[in-house]
Amino acid sequence: MKRLVVVGVGPGDPQLITLKTREMLQKAPVVFFPVKASGEKGVALEIVREHIPSTAELVEVVFPMVKDETVLKAAWQKGAKTILSHPAPWGVFVTLGCPQVYSTFFHLKPYLEGIEVEVVPGVTSFSACSAKTGEPLVLGDETMAVLSASHLEEVPWEALGGFSAVLFMKIPRDGSEIAGIAERMRELGFSRLFYLRRCCMEGEEIVGGLPENPEGYLAQLLFKRG
Ligand SMILES: C[S@@+](CC[C@H](N)C(=O)[O-])C[C@H]1O[C@@H](n2cnc3c(N)ncnc32)[C@H](O)[C@@H]1O
């Protein structure tokens, strides 16, 4: 493989992909897709499956959901080797939302030596999720912060108090941290919260406030002032 095109497939609605992503998917001899474990369905792949011709080869790349650096590095190296050693001259790698926002693909990129990598941006999940609230994320001179909730001990809570809107992505799966985040943000003056899960996908939940048992997987929390 000499060239890899990394495309964003948007948040879940197959109509929310760009014309460029669709064109790449229609032409590529091979499509690489991320999975958490071998044999699983790939969330990003399923979104765009209808745009991929049956002649294209589909190849999974495993990104395990663990925090052990040794396990992760071994998986990234293995994924890069799968791509580099593929005999096709070029291929596409699909990512959920936009590759530029928290995409695990970029963990693997340093191991992709000697090939050209092009990125085709996509609609981010936070654009799609916030569109469902019926309000802009930010307007005029308002400010926003986008954070990962995967390492809460690293969140600069006090600094968040200066923003108009704060969005937490990558919330730990079991959702046990959500109530704590909401309480902390309420103390910082954010009186409104939207719980946004599986936007543009089956099982979509758009809730003002928190549902009874909020889950973390494919969810985000949007905090706003007054
Ligand atoms: C690894 S990040 C990838 C983000 C993606 N590249 C983007 O542009 O939004 C995964 C996180 O994105 C958010 N996410 C992705 N798709 C979503 C959707 N359809 N609805 C709600 N949140 C979503 C969740 O917070 C999830 O934990």
PDB file of C-alpha atoms and ligand atoms in Angstrom:
ATOM      1  CA  MET A   1       0.000   0.000   0.000  1.00  0.00           C
ATOM      2  CA  LYS A   2       1.337   3.407  -0.989  1.00  0.00           C
ATOM      3  CA  ARG A   3      -1.574   5.733  -0.073  1.00  0.00           C
ATOM      4  CA  LEU A   4      -4.244   5.711   2.621  1.00  0.00           C
ATOM      5  CA  VAL A   5      -7.235   8.061   2.620  1.00  0.00           C
ATOM      6  CA  VAL A   6      -8.721   8.471   6.089  1.00  0.00           C
ATOM      7  CA  VAL A   7     -12.352   9.507   5.780  1.00  0.00           C
ATOM      8  CA  GLY A   8     -14.899  10.742   8.303  1.00  0.00           C
ATOM      9  CA  VAL A   9     -18.250   8.998   7.919  1.00  0.00           C
ATOM     10  CA  GLY A  10     -20.215  11.407  10.110  1.00  0.00           C
ATOM     11  CA  PRO A  11     -22.142  10.658  13.305  1.00  0.00           C
ATOM     12  CA  GLY A  12     -24.413   7.849  12.119  1.00  0.00           C
ATOM     13  CA  ASP A  13     -26.867   8.987   9.469  1.00  0.00           C
ATOM     14  CA  PRO A  14     -25.534   7.695   6.098  1.00  0.00           C
ATOM     15  CA  GLN A  15     -26.789  10.923   4.522  1.00  0.00           C
ATOM     16  CA  LEU A  16     -24.412  12.937   6.700  1.00  0.00           C
ATOM     17  CA  ILE A  17     -21.301  11.933   4.779  1.00  0.00           C
ATOM     18  CA  THR A  18     -19.505  14.233   2.378  1.00  0.00           C
ATOM     19  CA  LEU A  19     -19.488  13.773  -1.391  1.00  0.00           C
ATOM     20  CA  LYS A  20     -15.722  13.289  -1.179  1.00  0.00           C
ATOM     21  CA  THR A  21     -16.025  10.481   1.366  1.00  0.00           C
ATOM     22  CA  ARG A  22     -18.633   8.775  -0.805  1.00  0.00           C
ATOM     23  CA  GLU A  23     -16.438   9.082  -3.890  1.00  0.00           C
ATOM     24  CA  MET A  24     -13.451   7.572  -2.041  1.00  0.00           C
ATOM     25  CA  LEU A  25     -15.590   4.688  -0.774  1.00  0.00           C
ATOM     26  CA  GLN A  26     -16.946   3.987  -4.245  1.00  0.00           C
ATOM     27  CA  LYS A  27     -13.450   3.830  -5.789  1.00  0.00           C
ATOM     28  CA  ALA A  28     -11.291   2.190  -3.109  1.00  0.00           C
ATOM     29  CA  PRO A  29     -10.087  -1.360  -3.729  1.00  0.00           C
ATOM     30  CA  VAL A  30      -9.895  -1.935   0.045  1.00  0.00           C
ATOM     31  CA  VAL A  31     -11.659  -0.368   3.045  1.00  0.00           C
ATOM     32  CA  PHE A  32     -10.078  -0.686   6.503  1.00  0.00           C
ATOM     33  CA  PHE A  33     -12.452  -0.321   9.446  1.00  0.00           C
ATOM     34  CA  PRO A  34     -11.860  -0.054  13.206  1.00  0.00           C
ATOM     35  CA  VAL A  35     -13.335  -2.568  15.675  1.00  0.00           C
ATOM     36  CA  LYS A  36     -12.888  -3.007  19.420  1.00  0.00           C
ATOM     37  CA  ALA A  37     -12.458  -6.778  19.125  1.00  0.00           C
ATOM     38  CA  SER A  38     -11.863  -9.071  16.179  1.00  0.00           C
ATOM     39  CA  GLY A  39     -15.052 -10.226  14.446  1.00  0.00           C
ATOM     40  CA  GLU A  40     -17.152  -7.362  15.814  1.00  0.00           C
ATOM     41  CA  LYS A  41     -19.229  -5.110  13.594  1.00  0.00           C
ATOM     42  CA  GLY A  42     -17.486  -1.793  12.969  1.00  0.00           C
ATOM     43  CA  VAL A  43     -19.664   1.205  13.907  1.00  0.00           C
ATOM     44  CA  ALA A  44     -18.065   3.431  11.222  1.00  0.00           C
ATOM     45  CA  LEU A  45     -18.240   0.716   8.555  1.00  0.00           C
ATOM     46  CA  GLU A  46     -21.939   0.033   9.153  1.00  0.00           C
ATOM     47  CA  ILE A  47     -22.761   3.728   8.619  1.00  0.00           C
ATOM     48  CA  VAL A  48     -21.372   3.718   5.066  1.00  0.00           C
ATOM     49  CA  ARG A  49     -21.727   0.069   4.044  1.00  0.00           C
ATOM     50  CA  GLU A  50     -24.371   0.992   1.463  1.00  0.00           C
ATOM     51  CA  HIS A  51     -21.845   3.195  -0.360  1.00  0.00           C
ATOM     52  CA  ILE A  52     -19.151   0.493  -0.667  1.00  0.00           C
ATOM     53  CA  PRO A  53     -19.258  -1.690  -3.802  1.00  0.00           C
ATOM     54  CA  SER A  54     -19.300  -5.455  -3.215  1.00  0.00           C
ATOM     55  CA  THR A  55     -15.987  -5.722  -5.103  1.00  0.00           C
ATOM     56  CA  ALA A  56     -14.100  -3.795  -2.377  1.00  0.00           C
ATOM     57  CA  GLU A  57     -12.240  -5.816   0.214  1.00  0.00           C
ATOM     58  CA  LEU A  58     -13.143  -5.067   3.855  1.00  0.00           C
ATOM     59  CA  VAL A  59     -10.336  -5.419   6.409  1.00  0.00           C
ATOM     60  CA  GLU A  60     -10.779  -4.947  10.169  1.00  0.00           C
ATOM     61  CA  VAL A  61      -8.207  -3.164  12.332  1.00  0.00           C
ATOM     62  CA  VAL A  62      -8.509  -3.892  16.063  1.00  0.00           C
ATOM     63  CA  PHE A  63      -8.297  -1.056  18.628  1.00  0.00           C
ATOM     64  CA  PRO A  64      -8.767  -2.759  22.008  1.00  0.00           C
ATOM     65  CA  MET A  65     -10.689  -0.851  24.718  1.00  0.00           C
ATOM     66  CA  VAL A  66      -7.968  -1.119  27.359  1.00  0.00           C
ATOM     67  CA  LYS A  67      -5.696   1.376  29.085  1.00  0.00           C
ATOM     68  CA  ASP A  68      -2.571  -0.813  29.176  1.00  0.00           C
ATOM     69  CA  GLU A  69      -0.042   1.052  26.976  1.00  0.00           C
ATOM     70  CA  THR A  70       1.850  -2.119  26.048  1.00  0.00           C
ATOM     71  CA  VAL A  71      -1.299  -3.821  24.779  1.00  0.00           C
ATOM     72  CA  LEU A  72      -2.357  -0.678  22.929  1.00  0.00           C
ATOM     73  CA  LYS A  73       1.012  -0.124  21.240  1.00  0.00           C
ATOM     74  CA  ALA A  74       1.141  -3.754  20.118  1.00  0.00           C
ATOM     75  CA  ALA A  75      -2.349  -3.380  18.602  1.00  0.00           C
ATOM     76  CA  TRP A  76      -1.440  -0.127  16.788  1.00  0.00           C
ATOM     77  CA  GLN A  77       1.708  -1.709  15.384  1.00  0.00           C
ATOM     78  CA  LYS A  78      -0.247  -4.746  14.233  1.00  0.00           C
ATOM     79  CA  GLY A  79      -2.895  -2.525  12.612  1.00  0.00           C
ATOM     80  CA  ALA A  80      -0.247  -0.488  10.804  1.00  0.00           C
ATOM     81  CA  LYS A  81       1.396  -3.677   9.548  1.00  0.00           C
ATOM     82  CA  THR A  82      -1.958  -4.912   8.201  1.00  0.00           C
ATOM     83  CA  ILE A  83      -2.311  -1.687   6.211  1.00  0.00           C
ATOM     84  CA  LEU A  84       1.319  -1.386   5.062  1.00  0.00           C
ATOM     85  CA  SER A  85       1.530  -4.983   3.868  1.00  0.00           C
ATOM     86  CA  HIS A  86      -1.758  -4.904   1.948  1.00  0.00           C
ATOM     87  CA  PRO A  87      -1.066  -5.486  -1.776  1.00  0.00           C
ATOM     88  CA  ALA A  88      -3.609  -2.885  -3.030  1.00  0.00           C
ATOM     89  CA  PRO A  89      -1.985   0.376  -4.251  1.00  0.00           C
ATOM     90  CA  TRP A  90      -4.276   2.480  -2.065  1.00  0.00           C
ATOM     91  CA  GLY A  91      -7.120   2.166   0.398  1.00  0.00           C
ATOM     92  CA  VAL A  92      -9.593   3.984   2.611  1.00  0.00           C
ATOM     93  CA  PHE A  93      -9.754   3.943   6.417  1.00  0.00           C
ATOM     94  CA  VAL A  94     -13.191   4.840   7.829  1.00  0.00           C
ATOM     95  CA  THR A  95     -13.609   6.750  11.091  1.00  0.00           C
ATOM     96  CA  LEU A  96     -16.723   7.790  13.036  1.00  0.00           C
ATOM     97  CA  GLY A  97     -17.599  11.492  12.807  1.00  0.00           C
ATOM     98  CA  CYS A  98     -14.547  13.481  11.714  1.00  0.00           C
ATOM     99  CA  PRO A  99     -11.029  11.945  11.831  1.00  0.00           C
ATOM    100  CA  GLN A 100      -9.720  15.208  13.296  1.00  0.00           C
ATOM    101  CA  VAL A 101     -11.692  14.785  16.533  1.00  0.00           C
ATOM    102  CA  TYR A 102     -10.415  12.101  18.945  1.00  0.00           C
ATOM    103  CA  SER A 103     -10.042   9.483  16.238  1.00  0.00           C
ATOM    104  CA  THR A 104      -8.115   6.402  17.374  1.00  0.00           C
ATOM    105  CA  PHE A 105      -6.696   6.201  13.844  1.00  0.00           C
ATOM    106  CA  PHE A 106      -4.073   8.786  14.791  1.00  0.00           C
ATOM    107  CA  HIS A 107      -2.602   6.434  17.410  1.00  0.00           C
ATOM    108  CA  LEU A 108      -1.731   4.117  14.574  1.00  0.00           C
ATOM    109  CA  LYS A 109      -0.449   6.738  12.121  1.00  0.00           C
ATOM    110  CA  PRO A 110       3.101   7.047  13.573  1.00  0.00           C
ATOM    111  CA  TYR A 111       3.637   3.406  12.634  1.00  0.00           C
ATOM    112  CA  LEU A 112       2.549   3.974   9.007  1.00  0.00           C
ATOM    113  CA  GLU A 113       5.991   4.782   7.701  1.00  0.00           C
ATOM    114  CA  GLY A 114       6.571   5.372   4.016  1.00  0.00           C
ATOM    115  CA  ILE A 115       3.004   5.847   2.833  1.00  0.00           C
ATOM    116  CA  GLU A 116       1.039   8.959   1.998  1.00  0.00           C
ATOM    117  CA  VAL A 117      -1.869   9.640   4.358  1.00  0.00           C
ATOM    118  CA  GLU A 118      -4.656  12.005   3.309  1.00  0.00           C
ATOM    119  CA  VAL A 119      -7.488  13.056   5.631  1.00  0.00           C
ATOM    120  CA  VAL A 120     -11.023  13.758   4.440  1.00  0.00           C
ATOM    121  CA  PRO A 121     -12.886  15.534   7.253  1.00  0.00           C
ATOM    122  CA  GLY A 122     -16.432  14.639   8.246  1.00  0.00           C
ATOM    123  CA  VAL A 123     -19.399  15.929  10.225  1.00  0.00           C
ATOM    124  CA  THR A 124     -18.426  15.714  13.899  1.00  0.00           C
ATOM    125  CA  SER A 125     -20.742  14.015  16.366  1.00  0.00           C
ATOM    126  CA  PHE A 126     -20.911  17.218  18.418  1.00  0.00           C
ATOM    127  CA  SER A 127     -22.174  19.230  15.430  1.00  0.00           C
ATOM    128  CA  ALA A 128     -24.860  16.607  14.827  1.00  0.00           C
ATOM    129  CA  CYS A 129     -25.750  16.178  18.516  1.00  0.00           C
ATOM    130  CA  SER A 130     -26.012  19.899  19.202  1.00  0.00           C
ATOM    131  CA  ALA A 131     -28.136  20.388  16.078  1.00  0.00           C
ATOM    132  CA  LYS A 132     -30.705  18.118  17.743  1.00  0.00           C
ATOM    133  CA  THR A 133     -31.031  20.521  20.686  1.00  0.00           C
ATOM    134  CA  GLY A 134     -32.488  23.216  18.430  1.00  0.00           C
ATOM    135  CA  GLU A 135     -29.871  25.726  19.637  1.00  0.00           C
ATOM    136  CA  PRO A 136     -26.486  26.727  18.227  1.00  0.00           C
ATOM    137  CA  LEU A 137     -23.503  25.462  20.188  1.00  0.00           C
ATOM    138  CA  VAL A 138     -22.114  28.985  20.361  1.00  0.00           C
ATOM    139  CA  LEU A 139     -23.181  32.340  18.959  1.00  0.00           C
ATOM    140  CA  GLY A 140     -21.623  35.805  18.689  1.00  0.00           C
ATOM    141  CA  ASP A 141     -18.709  36.125  21.098  1.00  0.00           C
ATOM    142  CA  GLU A 142     -19.560  33.016  23.129  1.00  0.00           C
ATOM    143  CA  THR A 143     -16.839  30.440  23.776  1.00  0.00           C
ATOM    144  CA  MET A 144     -16.881  26.668  23.892  1.00  0.00           C
ATOM    145  CA  ALA A 145     -14.675  23.893  25.199  1.00  0.00           C
ATOM    146  CA  VAL A 146     -14.649  20.293  23.994  1.00  0.00           C
ATOM    147  CA  LEU A 147     -13.134  17.750  26.371  1.00  0.00           C
ATOM    148  CA  SER A 148     -12.621  14.047  26.755  1.00  0.00           C
ATOM    149  CA  ALA A 149     -14.118  12.557  29.921  1.00  0.00           C
ATOM    150  CA  SER A 150     -11.900   9.488  29.709  1.00  0.00           C
ATOM    151  CA  HIS A 151      -9.397  10.857  32.287  1.00  0.00           C
ATOM    152  CA  LEU A 152     -11.454  13.058  34.615  1.00  0.00           C
ATOM    153  CA  GLU A 153      -8.516  13.610  36.944  1.00  0.00           C
ATOM    154  CA  GLU A 154      -6.917  15.698  34.161  1.00  0.00           C
ATOM    155  CA  VAL A 155      -9.916  18.017  33.585  1.00  0.00           C
ATOM    156  CA  PRO A 156      -9.114  21.700  34.381  1.00  0.00           C
ATOM    157  CA  TRP A 157     -12.466  22.262  36.133  1.00  0.00           C
ATOM    158  CA  GLU A 158     -11.869  25.839  37.278  1.00  0.00           C
ATOM    159  CA  ALA A 159     -10.887  26.957  33.750  1.00  0.00           C
ATOM    160  CA  LEU A 160     -14.167  25.580  32.397  1.00  0.00           C
ATOM    161  CA  GLY A 161     -16.051  28.173  34.383  1.00  0.00           C
ATOM    162  CA  GLY A 162     -14.980  30.785  31.804  1.00  0.00           C
ATOM    163  CA  PHE A 163     -16.717  29.129  28.823  1.00  0.00           C
ATOM    164  CA  SER A 164     -20.267  29.637  27.539  1.00  0.00           C
ATOM    165  CA  ALA A 165     -20.698  25.986  26.465  1.00  0.00           C
ATOM    166  CA  VAL A 166     -18.779  22.868  27.518  1.00  0.00           C
ATOM    167  CA  LEU A 167     -19.023  19.522  25.811  1.00  0.00           C
ATOM    168  CA  PHE A 168     -17.744  16.226  27.245  1.00  0.00           C
ATOM    169  CA  MET A 169     -17.094  13.361  24.830  1.00  0.00           C
ATOM    170  CA  LYS A 170     -15.599   9.886  25.420  1.00  0.00           C
ATOM    171  CA  ILE A 171     -17.551   9.266  28.609  1.00  0.00           C
ATOM    172  CA  PRO A 172     -16.646   5.998  30.348  1.00  0.00           C
ATOM    173  CA  ARG A 173     -19.007   3.272  29.177  1.00  0.00           C
ATOM    174  CA  ASP A 174     -20.873   2.384  32.362  1.00  0.00           C
ATOM    175  CA  GLY A 175     -21.980   5.994  32.873  1.00  0.00           C
ATOM    176  CA  SER A 176     -21.106   5.948  36.572  1.00  0.00           C
ATOM    177  CA  GLU A 177     -19.155   9.232  36.269  1.00  0.00           C
ATOM    178  CA  ILE A 178     -21.976  11.209  34.630  1.00  0.00           C
ATOM    179  CA  ALA A 179     -23.811  12.371  37.759  1.00  0.00           C
ATOM    180  CA  GLY A 180     -20.503  13.557  39.277  1.00  0.00           C
ATOM    181  CA  ILE A 181     -19.619  15.558  36.144  1.00  0.00           C
ATOM    182  CA  ALA A 182     -23.097  17.151  36.142  1.00  0.00           C
ATOM    183  CA  GLU A 183     -22.787  18.140  39.809  1.00  0.00           C
ATOM    184  CA  ARG A 184     -19.343  19.644  39.296  1.00  0.00           C
ATOM    185  CA  MET A 185     -20.537  21.651  36.273  1.00  0.00           C
ATOM    186  CA  ARG A 186     -23.618  22.870  38.152  1.00  0.00           C
ATOM    187  CA  GLU A 187     -21.305  24.219  40.849  1.00  0.00           C
ATOM    188  CA  LEU A 188     -19.426  26.114  38.101  1.00  0.00           C
ATOM    189  CA  GLY A 189     -22.643  27.867  37.073  1.00  0.00           C
ATOM    190  CA  PHE A 190     -23.837  25.702  34.178  1.00  0.00           C
ATOM    191  CA  SER A 191     -27.563  25.508  34.819  1.00  0.00           C
ATOM    192  CA  ARG A 192     -28.498  23.575  31.672  1.00  0.00           C
ATOM    193  CA  LEU A 193     -27.427  20.115  30.577  1.00  0.00           C
ATOM    194  CA  PHE A 194     -28.215  18.034  27.500  1.00  0.00           C
ATOM    195  CA  TYR A 195     -27.560  14.295  27.496  1.00  0.00           C
ATOM    196  CA  LEU A 196     -26.990  13.277  23.863  1.00  0.00           C
ATOM    197  CA  ARG A 197     -26.594   9.591  23.042  1.00  0.00           C
ATOM    198  CA  ARG A 198     -26.408   7.696  19.751  1.00  0.00           C
ATOM    199  CA  CYS A 199     -27.351  10.820  17.771  1.00  0.00           C
ATOM    200  CA  CYS A 200     -28.483  10.009  14.222  1.00  0.00           C
ATOM    201  CA  MET A 201     -28.379   6.280  15.102  1.00  0.00           C
ATOM    202  CA  GLU A 202     -30.909   3.684  16.191  1.00  0.00           C
ATOM    203  CA  GLY A 203     -31.683   4.238  19.886  1.00  0.00           C
ATOM    204  CA  GLU A 204     -31.013   7.988  19.743  1.00  0.00           C
ATOM    205  CA  GLU A 205     -31.568   9.805  23.067  1.00  0.00           C
ATOM    206  CA  ILE A 206     -31.723  13.612  23.223  1.00  0.00           C
ATOM    207  CA  VAL A 207     -32.580  14.567  26.774  1.00  0.00           C
ATOM    208  CA  GLY A 208     -32.661  17.924  28.561  1.00  0.00           C
ATOM    209  CA  GLY A 209     -31.201  16.998  31.980  1.00  0.00           C
ATOM    210  CA  LEU A 210     -30.197  13.440  32.789  1.00  0.00           C
ATOM    211  CA  PRO A 211     -32.135  10.231  32.157  1.00  0.00           C
ATOM    212  CA  GLU A 212     -32.546   7.801  35.070  1.00  0.00           C
ATOM    213  CA  ASN A 213     -29.712   5.440  34.124  1.00  0.00           C
ATOM    214  CA  PRO A 214     -27.425   7.307  31.722  1.00  0.00           C
ATOM    215  CA  GLU A 215     -24.986   5.184  29.729  1.00  0.00           C
ATOM    216  CA  GLY A 216     -21.596   6.453  28.624  1.00  0.00           C
ATOM    217  CA  TYR A 217     -21.085   4.594  25.349  1.00  0.00           C
ATOM    218  CA  LEU A 218     -21.610   6.852  22.304  1.00  0.00           C
ATOM    219  CA  ALA A 219     -22.890   9.610  24.555  1.00  0.00           C
ATOM    220  CA  GLN A 220     -21.903  13.190  25.215  1.00  0.00           C
ATOM    221  CA  LEU A 221     -22.837  15.856  27.723  1.00  0.00           C
ATOM    222  CA  LEU A 222     -23.421  19.450  26.693  1.00  0.00           C
ATOM    223  CA  PHE A 223     -23.448  22.088  29.456  1.00  0.00           C
ATOM    224  CA  LYS A 224     -24.737  25.605  28.891  1.00  0.00           C
ATOM    225  CA  ARG A 225     -25.266  28.690  30.970  1.00  0.00           C
ATOM    226  CA  GLY A 226     -28.727  30.160  31.638  1.00  0.00           C
TER     227      GLY A 226
HETATM  228  C1  LIG B   1     -13.306   8.194  19.784  1.00  0.00           C
HETATM  229  S1  LIG B   1     -14.421   9.558  19.847  1.00  0.00           S
HETATM  230  C2  LIG B   1     -14.653   9.848  18.132  1.00  0.00           C
HETATM  231  C3  LIG B   1     -15.291  11.192  17.843  1.00  0.00           C
HETATM  232  C4  LIG B   1     -15.574  11.412  16.374  1.00  0.00           C
HETATM  233  N1  LIG B   1     -14.349  11.353  15.585  1.00  0.00           N
HETATM  234  C5  LIG B   1     -16.301  12.738  16.092  1.00  0.00           C
HETATM  235  O1  LIG B   1     -15.943  13.446  15.153  1.00  0.00           O
HETATM  236  O2  LIG B   1     -17.252  13.042  16.790  1.00  0.00           O
HETATM  237  C6  LIG B   1     -15.896   8.728  20.303  1.00  0.00           C
HETATM  238  C7  LIG B   1     -16.837   9.643  21.063  1.00  0.00           C
HETATM  239  O3  LIG B   1     -17.560  10.459  20.135  1.00  0.00           O
HETATM  240  C8  LIG B   1     -18.871  10.697  20.617  1.00  0.00           C
HETATM  241  N2  LIG B   1     -19.819  10.219  19.589  1.00  0.00           N
HETATM  242  C9  LIG B   1     -19.499   9.679  18.394  1.00  0.00           C
HETATM  243  N3  LIG B   1     -20.607   9.439  17.677  1.00  0.00           N
HETATM  244  C10 LIG B   1     -21.653   9.828  18.451  1.00  0.00           C
HETATM  245  C11 LIG B   1     -23.058   9.853  18.242  1.00  0.00           C
HETATM  246  N4  LIG B   1     -23.599   9.427  17.108  1.00  0.00           N
HETATM  247  N5  LIG B   1     -23.842  10.335  19.233  1.00  0.00           N
HETATM  248  C12 LIG B   1     -23.282  10.805  20.388  1.00  0.00           C
HETATM  249  N6  LIG B   1     -21.967  10.813  20.615  1.00  0.00           N
HETATM  250  C13 LIG B   1     -21.164  10.334  19.662  1.00  0.00           C
HETATM  251  C14 LIG B   1     -19.013   9.974  21.949  1.00  0.00           C
HETATM  252  O4  LIG B   1     -18.719  10.882  22.984  1.00  0.00           O
HETATM  253  C15 LIG B   1     -17.926   8.916  21.838  1.00  0.00           C
HETATM  254  O5  LIG B   1     -17.464   8.513  23.107  1.00  0.00           O
END
